[in-house]
Amino acid sequence: MQNYAARTRVAKGNKPVTYERAMNPHHIGHRKGWLSQHPCNLKGEEGAADRAMEDTFIRRFIFGTFHGCLANEVVIKRRGNMVTVCAMMLQKLPPQKFYFLTGYTESLLSHFYKCPFKLEIQTLPEKTVYKYV
């Protein structure tokens, strides 16, 4: 019996799929990297559940702040005490609003988690299509 969870359903070739959705879950770590990079999943390290909850909150916060502008999944990298959040956004807002929301997100998340946050944003005119399924 095969597991079909989290796989993209094959259609007639007219369904656009991004790179993140095109890869099956068992290809994570081989063809595709993890969306959250931190050392808590190593043997003997504690706090993996806390990091997973923090990552979920960060993703939901960014999704709500930049509503309708996310082009792809958010990547969260933890290096020492610093948290870097990388995201691709659609150009739906004027640049001034992007700058304001970036500063707002960095300052609020830094205040919540008591560590420096850096938001790396790349803007795209439209969603990039990896392939059609």
Tab-separated table of N, CA and C in Angstrom:
chain	number	residue	atom	x	y	z
A	1	MET	N	0.843	-1.170	0.000
A	1	MET	CA	0.000	0.000	0.000
A	1	MET	C	0.894	1.240	0.000
A	2	GLN	N	0.671	2.150	-0.935
A	2	GLN	CA	1.459	3.363	-1.035
A	2	GLN	C	0.784	4.503	-0.301
A	3	ASN	N	1.607	5.428	0.158
A	3	ASN	CA	1.106	6.609	0.846
A	3	ASN	C	0.995	7.751	-0.163
A	4	TYR	N	-0.195	8.356	-0.270
A	4	TYR	CA	-0.415	9.434	-1.217
A	4	TYR	C	-0.567	10.796	-0.546
A	5	ALA	N	-0.247	10.900	0.725
A	5	ALA	CA	-0.406	12.165	1.444
A	5	ALA	C	0.612	13.187	0.952
A	6	ALA	N	0.206	14.439	0.867
A	6	ALA	CA	1.038	15.590	0.509
A	6	ALA	C	1.610	15.500	-0.893
A	7	ARG	N	1.028	14.725	-1.754
A	7	ARG	CA	1.473	14.650	-3.140
A	7	ARG	C	0.520	15.453	-4.012
A	8	THR	N	1.046	15.997	-5.094
A	8	THR	CA	0.225	16.738	-6.025
A	8	THR	C	-0.500	15.763	-6.936
A	9	ARG	N	-1.794	15.925	-7.044
A	9	ARG	CA	-2.593	15.041	-7.877
A	9	ARG	C	-2.339	15.345	-9.353
A	10	VAL	N	-2.163	14.318	-10.138
A	10	VAL	CA	-1.906	14.481	-11.564
A	10	VAL	C	-3.204	14.841	-12.273
A	11	ALA	N	-3.136	15.899	-13.083
A	11	ALA	CA	-4.306	16.347	-13.831
A	11	ALA	C	-4.045	16.129	-15.329
A	12	LYS	N	-4.669	16.938	-16.143
A	12	LYS	CA	-4.545	16.789	-17.598
A	12	LYS	C	-3.389	17.591	-18.188
A	13	GLY	N	-2.497	18.079	-17.380
A	13	GLY	CA	-1.364	18.859	-17.877
A	13	GLY	C	-1.618	20.344	-17.910
A	14	ASN	N	-2.671	20.819	-17.274
A	14	ASN	CA	-2.984	22.241	-17.284
A	14	ASN	C	-2.902	22.870	-15.896
A	15	LYS	N	-2.437	22.131	-14.899
A	15	LYS	CA	-2.367	22.618	-13.523
A	15	LYS	C	-0.938	23.099	-13.227
A	16	PRO	N	-0.728	24.420	-13.009
A	16	PRO	CA	0.626	24.902	-12.715
A	16	PRO	C	1.060	24.516	-11.302
A	17	VAL	N	2.310	24.081	-11.172
A	17	VAL	CA	2.838	23.633	-9.886
A	17	VAL	C	4.184	24.308	-9.645
A	18	THR	N	4.416	24.789	-8.412
A	18	THR	CA	5.702	25.373	-8.055
A	18	THR	C	6.710	24.266	-7.739
A	19	TYR	N	7.958	24.659	-7.543
A	19	TYR	CA	9.009	23.679	-7.264
A	19	TYR	C	8.755	22.945	-5.950
A	20	GLU	N	8.274	23.666	-4.941
A	20	GLU	CA	8.019	23.058	-3.637
A	20	GLU	C	6.936	21.988	-3.724
A	21	ARG	N	5.894	22.243	-4.492
A	21	ARG	CA	4.781	21.305	-4.614
A	21	ARG	C	5.075	20.170	-5.589
A	22	ALA	N	6.027	20.371	-6.502
A	22	ALA	CA	6.304	19.355	-7.514
A	22	ALA	C	7.049	18.148	-6.937
A	23	MET	N	7.812	18.364	-5.874
A	23	MET	CA	8.585	17.274	-5.275
A	23	MET	C	7.737	16.505	-4.271
A	24	ASN	N	7.859	15.211	-4.279
A	24	ASN	CA	7.142	14.366	-3.327
A	24	ASN	C	7.799	14.454	-1.951
A	25	PRO	N	7.079	14.134	-0.880
A	25	PRO	CA	7.636	14.267	0.468
A	25	PRO	C	8.871	13.403	0.720
A	26	HIS	N	8.980	12.259	0.066
A	26	HIS	CA	10.139	11.402	0.320
A	26	HIS	C	11.395	11.895	-0.399
A	27	HIS	N	11.301	12.978	-1.191
A	27	HIS	CA	12.466	13.560	-1.849
A	27	HIS	C	13.113	14.677	-1.027
A	28	ILE	N	12.520	15.003	0.125
A	28	ILE	CA	13.095	16.051	0.978
A	28	ILE	C	14.439	15.553	1.502
A	29	GLY	N	15.457	16.355	1.317
A	29	GLY	CA	16.802	15.985	1.736
A	29	GLY	C	17.620	15.394	0.607
A	30	HIS	N	16.989	14.957	-0.484
A	30	HIS	CA	17.709	14.411	-1.629
A	30	HIS	C	17.687	15.385	-2.795
A	31	ARG	N	16.490	15.716	-3.267
A	31	ARG	CA	16.341	16.649	-4.374
A	31	ARG	C	15.986	18.054	-3.898
A	32	LYS	N	15.410	18.141	-2.724
A	32	LYS	CA	14.891	19.396	-2.207
A	32	LYS	C	15.342	19.563	-0.761
A	33	GLY	N	15.624	20.801	-0.355
A	33	GLY	CA	16.053	21.051	1.011
A	33	GLY	C	14.884	21.237	1.956
A	34	TRP	N	15.198	21.322	3.243
A	34	TRP	CA	14.186	21.542	4.264
A	34	TRP	C	13.791	23.005	4.267
A	35	LEU	N	12.564	23.296	4.680
A	35	LEU	CA	12.090	24.672	4.753
A	35	LEU	C	12.439	25.332	6.081
A	36	SER	N	12.930	24.559	7.031
A	36	SER	CA	13.348	25.087	8.317
A	36	SER	C	14.715	24.497	8.645
A	37	GLN	N	15.705	25.369	8.818
A	37	GLN	CA	17.060	24.893	9.068
A	37	GLN	C	17.492	25.308	10.475
A	38	HIS	N	17.630	24.299	11.351
A	38	HIS	CA	18.106	24.541	12.705
A	38	HIS	C	18.703	23.236	13.236
A	39	PRO	N	19.575	23.299	14.248
A	39	PRO	CA	20.269	22.096	14.727
A	39	PRO	C	19.500	21.277	15.758
A	40	CYS	N	18.238	21.560	16.001
A	40	CYS	CA	17.505	20.851	17.058
A	40	CYS	C	17.117	19.429	16.673
A	41	ASN	N	17.217	19.077	15.412
A	41	ASN	CA	16.864	17.730	15.007
A	41	ASN	C	18.041	16.763	15.111
A	42	LEU	N	19.173	17.230	15.552
A	42	LEU	CA	20.323	16.358	15.733
A	42	LEU	C	20.165	15.522	16.996
A	43	LYS	N	20.882	14.432	17.044
A	43	LYS	CA	20.779	13.530	18.193
A	43	LYS	C	21.305	14.214	19.454
A	44	GLY	N	20.534	14.150	20.506
A	44	GLY	CA	20.937	14.729	21.785
A	44	GLY	C	20.529	16.180	21.975
A	45	GLU	N	19.987	16.824	20.957
A	45	GLU	CA	19.558	18.217	21.074
A	45	GLU	C	18.114	18.279	21.556
A	46	GLU	N	17.836	19.265	22.374
A	46	GLU	CA	16.488	19.445	22.904
A	46	GLU	C	15.825	20.659	22.263
A	47	GLY	N	14.525	20.712	22.351
A	47	GLY	CA	13.799	21.883	21.882
A	47	GLY	C	13.275	21.789	20.467
A	48	ALA	N	13.217	20.598	19.881
A	48	ALA	CA	12.716	20.465	18.507
A	48	ALA	C	11.243	20.849	18.420
A	49	ALA	N	10.450	20.479	19.416
A	49	ALA	CA	9.027	20.813	19.402
A	49	ALA	C	8.820	22.322	19.547
A	50	ASP	N	9.647	22.971	20.368
A	50	ASP	CA	9.539	24.422	20.521
A	50	ASP	C	9.858	25.136	19.209
A	51	ARG	N	10.889	24.675	18.522
A	51	ARG	CA	11.264	25.286	17.242
A	51	ARG	C	10.173	25.077	16.198
A	52	ALA	N	9.540	23.920	16.207
A	52	ALA	CA	8.462	23.654	15.248
A	52	ALA	C	7.275	24.589	15.497
A	53	MET	N	6.941	24.815	16.746
A	53	MET	CA	5.846	25.734	17.070
A	53	MET	C	6.207	27.178	16.704
A	54	GLU	N	7.459	27.573	16.973
A	54	GLU	CA	7.894	28.915	16.599
A	54	GLU	C	7.853	29.100	15.086
A	55	ASP	N	8.299	28.083	14.341
A	55	ASP	CA	8.281	28.165	12.882
A	55	ASP	C	6.861	28.288	12.354
A	56	THR	N	5.934	27.564	12.954
A	56	THR	CA	4.538	27.652	12.549
A	56	THR	C	3.985	29.054	12.809
A	57	PHE	N	4.298	29.622	13.971
A	57	PHE	CA	3.839	30.970	14.282
A	57	PHE	C	4.441	31.981	13.311
A	58	ILE	N	5.742	31.861	13.007
A	58	ILE	CA	6.405	32.795	12.092
A	58	ILE	C	5.772	32.724	10.705
A	59	ARG	N	5.533	31.505	10.224
A	59	ARG	CA	4.924	31.340	8.896
A	59	ARG	C	3.518	31.950	8.848
A	60	ARG	N	2.730	31.715	9.879
A	60	ARG	CA	1.375	32.272	9.906
A	60	ARG	C	1.392	33.791	10.036
A	61	PHE	N	2.329	34.316	10.817
A	61	PHE	CA	2.452	35.759	10.985
A	61	PHE	C	2.809	36.416	9.656
A	62	ILE	N	3.769	35.837	8.938
A	62	ILE	CA	4.180	36.413	7.652
A	62	ILE	C	3.066	36.265	6.622
A	63	PHE	N	2.363	35.133	6.641
A	63	PHE	CA	1.247	34.947	5.712
A	63	PHE	C	0.153	35.978	5.974
A	64	GLY	N	-0.107	36.287	7.222
A	64	GLY	CA	-1.121	37.278	7.549
A	64	GLY	C	-0.676	38.699	7.286
A	65	THR	N	0.602	38.990	7.491
A	65	THR	CA	1.114	40.340	7.270
A	65	THR	C	1.187	40.668	5.780
A	66	PHE	N	1.738	39.754	5.003
A	66	PHE	CA	1.846	39.936	3.555
A	66	PHE	C	0.750	39.105	2.879
A	67	HIS	N	-0.501	39.407	3.188
A	67	HIS	CA	-1.624	38.586	2.719
A	67	HIS	C	-1.754	38.646	1.198
A	68	GLY	N	-1.739	37.493	0.560
A	68	GLY	CA	-1.891	37.403	-0.881
A	68	GLY	C	-0.639	37.715	-1.669
A	69	CYS	N	0.484	37.948	-0.993
A	69	CYS	CA	1.712	38.321	-1.693
A	69	CYS	C	2.753	37.206	-1.731
A	70	LEU	N	2.569	36.148	-0.973
A	70	LEU	CA	3.568	35.077	-0.966
A	70	LEU	C	3.506	34.295	-2.267
A	71	ALA	N	4.661	34.151	-2.930
A	71	ALA	CA	4.730	33.409	-4.188
A	71	ALA	C	5.148	31.969	-3.948
A	72	ASN	N	5.826	31.706	-2.848
A	72	ASN	CA	6.351	30.381	-2.556
A	72	ASN	C	6.347	30.178	-1.053
A	73	GLU	N	6.823	29.034	-0.620
A	73	GLU	CA	6.900	28.751	0.809
A	73	GLU	C	7.981	29.605	1.471
A	74	VAL	N	7.829	29.849	2.750
A	74	VAL	CA	8.781	30.634	3.532
A	74	VAL	C	9.857	29.705	4.076
A	75	VAL	N	11.128	30.118	3.950
A	75	VAL	CA	12.257	29.347	4.465
A	75	VAL	C	12.788	30.049	5.707
A	76	ILE	N	12.946	29.299	6.802
A	76	ILE	CA	13.416	29.865	8.069
A	76	ILE	C	14.765	29.256	8.396
A	77	LYS	N	15.774	30.123	8.587
A	77	LYS	CA	17.132	29.671	8.912
A	77	LYS	C	17.529	30.243	10.262
A	78	ARG	N	18.049	29.396	11.120
A	78	ARG	CA	18.526	29.835	12.437
A	78	ARG	C	20.032	29.667	12.477
A	79	ARG	N	20.722	30.757	12.728
A	79	ARG	CA	22.182	30.747	12.830
A	79	ARG	C	22.558	31.402	14.149
A	80	GLY	N	22.951	30.582	15.105
A	80	GLY	CA	23.277	31.106	16.425
A	80	GLY	C	22.037	31.704	17.053
A	81	ASN	N	22.095	33.001	17.357
A	81	ASN	CA	20.960	33.676	17.965
A	81	ASN	C	20.084	34.382	16.931
A	82	MET	N	20.544	34.432	15.681
A	82	MET	CA	19.836	35.180	14.648
A	82	MET	C	18.908	34.277	13.836
A	83	VAL	N	17.723	34.781	13.525
A	83	VAL	CA	16.751	34.057	12.701
A	83	VAL	C	16.595	34.820	11.395
A	84	THR	N	16.817	34.120	10.277
A	84	THR	CA	16.675	34.712	8.954
A	84	THR	C	15.478	34.063	8.270
A	85	VAL	N	14.588	34.878	7.773
A	85	VAL	CA	13.394	34.393	7.083
A	85	VAL	C	13.499	34.823	5.625
A	86	CYS	N	13.489	33.850	4.717
A	86	CYS	CA	13.592	34.122	3.285
A	86	CYS	C	12.241	33.860	2.629
A	87	ALA	N	11.800	34.804	1.805
A	87	ALA	CA	10.494	34.661	1.162
A	87	ALA	C	10.505	35.310	-0.209
A	88	MET	N	9.717	34.738	-1.100
A	88	MET	CA	9.488	35.321	-2.422
A	88	MET	C	8.082	35.900	-2.431
A	89	MET	N	7.988	37.170	-2.796
A	89	MET	CA	6.705	37.876	-2.771
A	89	MET	C	6.311	38.316	-4.174
A	90	LEU	N	5.012	38.395	-4.387
A	90	LEU	CA	4.487	38.942	-5.631
A	90	LEU	C	4.424	40.463	-5.517
A	91	GLN	N	4.593	41.149	-6.633
A	91	GLN	CA	4.602	42.614	-6.645
A	91	GLN	C	3.180	43.157	-6.682
A	92	LYS	N	2.422	42.901	-5.624
A	92	LYS	CA	1.040	43.376	-5.542
A	92	LYS	C	0.920	44.679	-4.761
A	93	LEU	N	1.958	45.028	-4.007
A	93	LEU	CA	1.929	46.231	-3.178
A	93	LEU	C	2.964	47.223	-3.672
A	94	PRO	N	2.787	48.510	-3.404
A	94	PRO	CA	3.824	49.485	-3.747
A	94	PRO	C	5.074	49.254	-2.891
A	95	PRO	N	6.249	49.649	-3.401
A	95	PRO	CA	7.498	49.407	-2.663
A	95	PRO	C	7.517	50.007	-1.256
A	96	GLN	N	6.897	51.171	-1.067
A	96	GLN	CA	6.888	51.795	0.256
A	96	GLN	C	6.172	50.902	1.268
A	97	LYS	N	5.097	50.271	0.839
A	97	LYS	CA	4.358	49.395	1.737
A	97	LYS	C	5.160	48.144	2.052
A	98	PHE	N	5.908	47.614	1.067
A	98	PHE	CA	6.778	46.468	1.318
A	98	PHE	C	7.857	46.819	2.348
A	99	TYR	N	8.463	47.999	2.206
A	99	TYR	CA	9.491	48.416	3.163
A	99	TYR	C	8.911	48.560	4.557
A	100	PHE	N	7.729	49.168	4.657
A	100	PHE	CA	7.094	49.329	5.963
A	100	PHE	C	6.773	47.972	6.585
A	101	LEU	N	6.168	47.062	5.810
A	101	LEU	CA	5.794	45.750	6.349
A	101	LEU	C	7.019	44.919	6.706
A	102	THR	N	8.112	45.083	5.966
A	102	THR	CA	9.349	44.379	6.303
A	102	THR	C	9.891	44.851	7.641
A	103	GLY	N	9.976	46.164	7.836
A	103	GLY	CA	10.437	46.703	9.121
A	103	GLY	C	9.507	46.343	10.261
A	104	TYR	N	8.203	46.401	10.005
A	104	TYR	CA	7.208	46.035	11.006
A	104	TYR	C	7.377	44.578	11.434
A	105	THR	N	7.533	43.691	10.460
A	105	THR	CA	7.690	42.257	10.756
A	105	THR	C	8.977	41.994	11.524
A	106	GLU	N	10.084	42.591	11.075
A	106	GLU	CA	11.365	42.380	11.761
A	106	GLU	C	11.316	42.875	13.194
A	107	SER	N	10.780	44.065	13.422
A	107	SER	CA	10.777	44.617	14.777
A	107	SER	C	9.824	43.858	15.695
A	108	LEU	N	8.661	43.480	15.196
A	108	LEU	CA	7.694	42.773	16.038
A	108	LEU	C	8.174	41.369	16.386
A	109	LEU	N	8.707	40.634	15.406
A	109	LEU	CA	9.215	39.289	15.698
A	109	LEU	C	10.457	39.341	16.582
A	110	SER	N	11.303	40.362	16.408
A	110	SER	CA	12.464	40.516	17.295
A	110	SER	C	12.015	40.772	18.732
A	111	HIS	N	10.958	41.540	18.881
A	111	HIS	CA	10.432	41.818	20.215
A	111	HIS	C	9.798	40.569	20.832
A	112	PHE	N	9.070	39.782	20.025
A	112	PHE	CA	8.431	38.561	20.528
A	112	PHE	C	9.449	37.527	20.994
A	113	TYR	N	10.469	37.294	20.181
A	113	TYR	CA	11.403	36.187	20.445
A	113	TYR	C	12.714	36.628	21.098
A	114	LYS	N	12.898	37.902	21.323
A	114	LYS	CA	14.084	38.437	22.015
A	114	LYS	C	15.388	38.033	21.322
A	115	CYS	N	15.362	38.009	19.984
A	115	CYS	CA	16.567	37.744	19.196
A	115	CYS	C	16.414	38.493	17.871
A	116	PRO	N	17.530	38.806	17.221
A	116	PRO	CA	17.436	39.573	15.969
A	116	PRO	C	16.811	38.753	14.833
A	117	PHE	N	15.905	39.366	14.105
A	117	PHE	CA	15.261	38.771	12.941
A	117	PHE	C	15.701	39.532	11.707
A	118	LYS	N	15.928	38.816	10.630
A	118	LYS	CA	16.244	39.443	9.353
A	118	LYS	C	15.312	38.846	8.315
A	119	LEU	N	14.624	39.701	7.588
A	119	LEU	CA	13.687	39.264	6.565
A	119	LEU	C	14.311	39.534	5.205
A	120	GLU	N	14.552	38.480	4.432
A	120	GLU	CA	15.113	38.606	3.087
A	120	GLU	C	13.988	38.359	2.094
A	121	ILE	N	13.645	39.412	1.352
A	121	ILE	CA	12.515	39.334	0.433
A	121	ILE	C	13.001	39.536	-0.992
A	122	GLN	N	12.497	38.690	-1.875
A	122	GLN	CA	12.709	38.869	-3.306
A	122	GLN	C	11.334	39.020	-3.942
A	123	THR	N	11.156	40.046	-4.774
A	123	THR	CA	9.845	40.269	-5.379
A	123	THR	C	9.845	39.730	-6.811
A	124	LEU	N	8.711	39.171	-7.192
A	124	LEU	CA	8.516	38.613	-8.524
A	124	LEU	C	7.277	39.235	-9.151
A	125	PRO	N	7.270	39.415	-10.476
A	125	PRO	CA	6.070	39.971	-11.109
A	125	PRO	C	4.887	39.007	-11.079
A	126	GLU	N	5.146	37.711	-11.146
A	126	GLU	CA	4.082	36.704	-11.071
A	126	GLU	C	4.673	35.413	-10.526
A	127	LYS	N	3.804	34.482	-10.150
A	127	LYS	CA	4.277	33.209	-9.609
A	127	LYS	C	5.061	32.440	-10.662
A	128	THR	N	6.170	31.855	-10.245
A	128	THR	CA	6.954	31.053	-11.172
A	128	THR	C	6.383	29.648	-11.219
A	129	VAL	N	6.244	29.129	-12.409
A	129	VAL	CA	5.703	27.792	-12.604
A	129	VAL	C	6.875	26.861	-12.910
A	130	TYR	N	7.009	25.820	-12.094
A	130	TYR	CA	8.075	24.843	-12.301
A	130	TYR	C	7.705	23.875	-13.416
A	131	LYS	N	6.494	23.360	-13.371
A	131	LYS	CA	5.999	22.489	-14.431
A	131	LYS	C	4.485	22.424	-14.341
A	132	TYR	N	3.890	21.881	-15.368
A	132	TYR	CA	2.437	21.687	-15.407
A	132	TYR	C	2.141	20.210	-15.202
A	133	VAL	N	1.215	19.922	-14.306
A	133	VAL	CA	0.856	18.516	-14.013
A	133	VAL	C	-0.547	18.247	-14.502
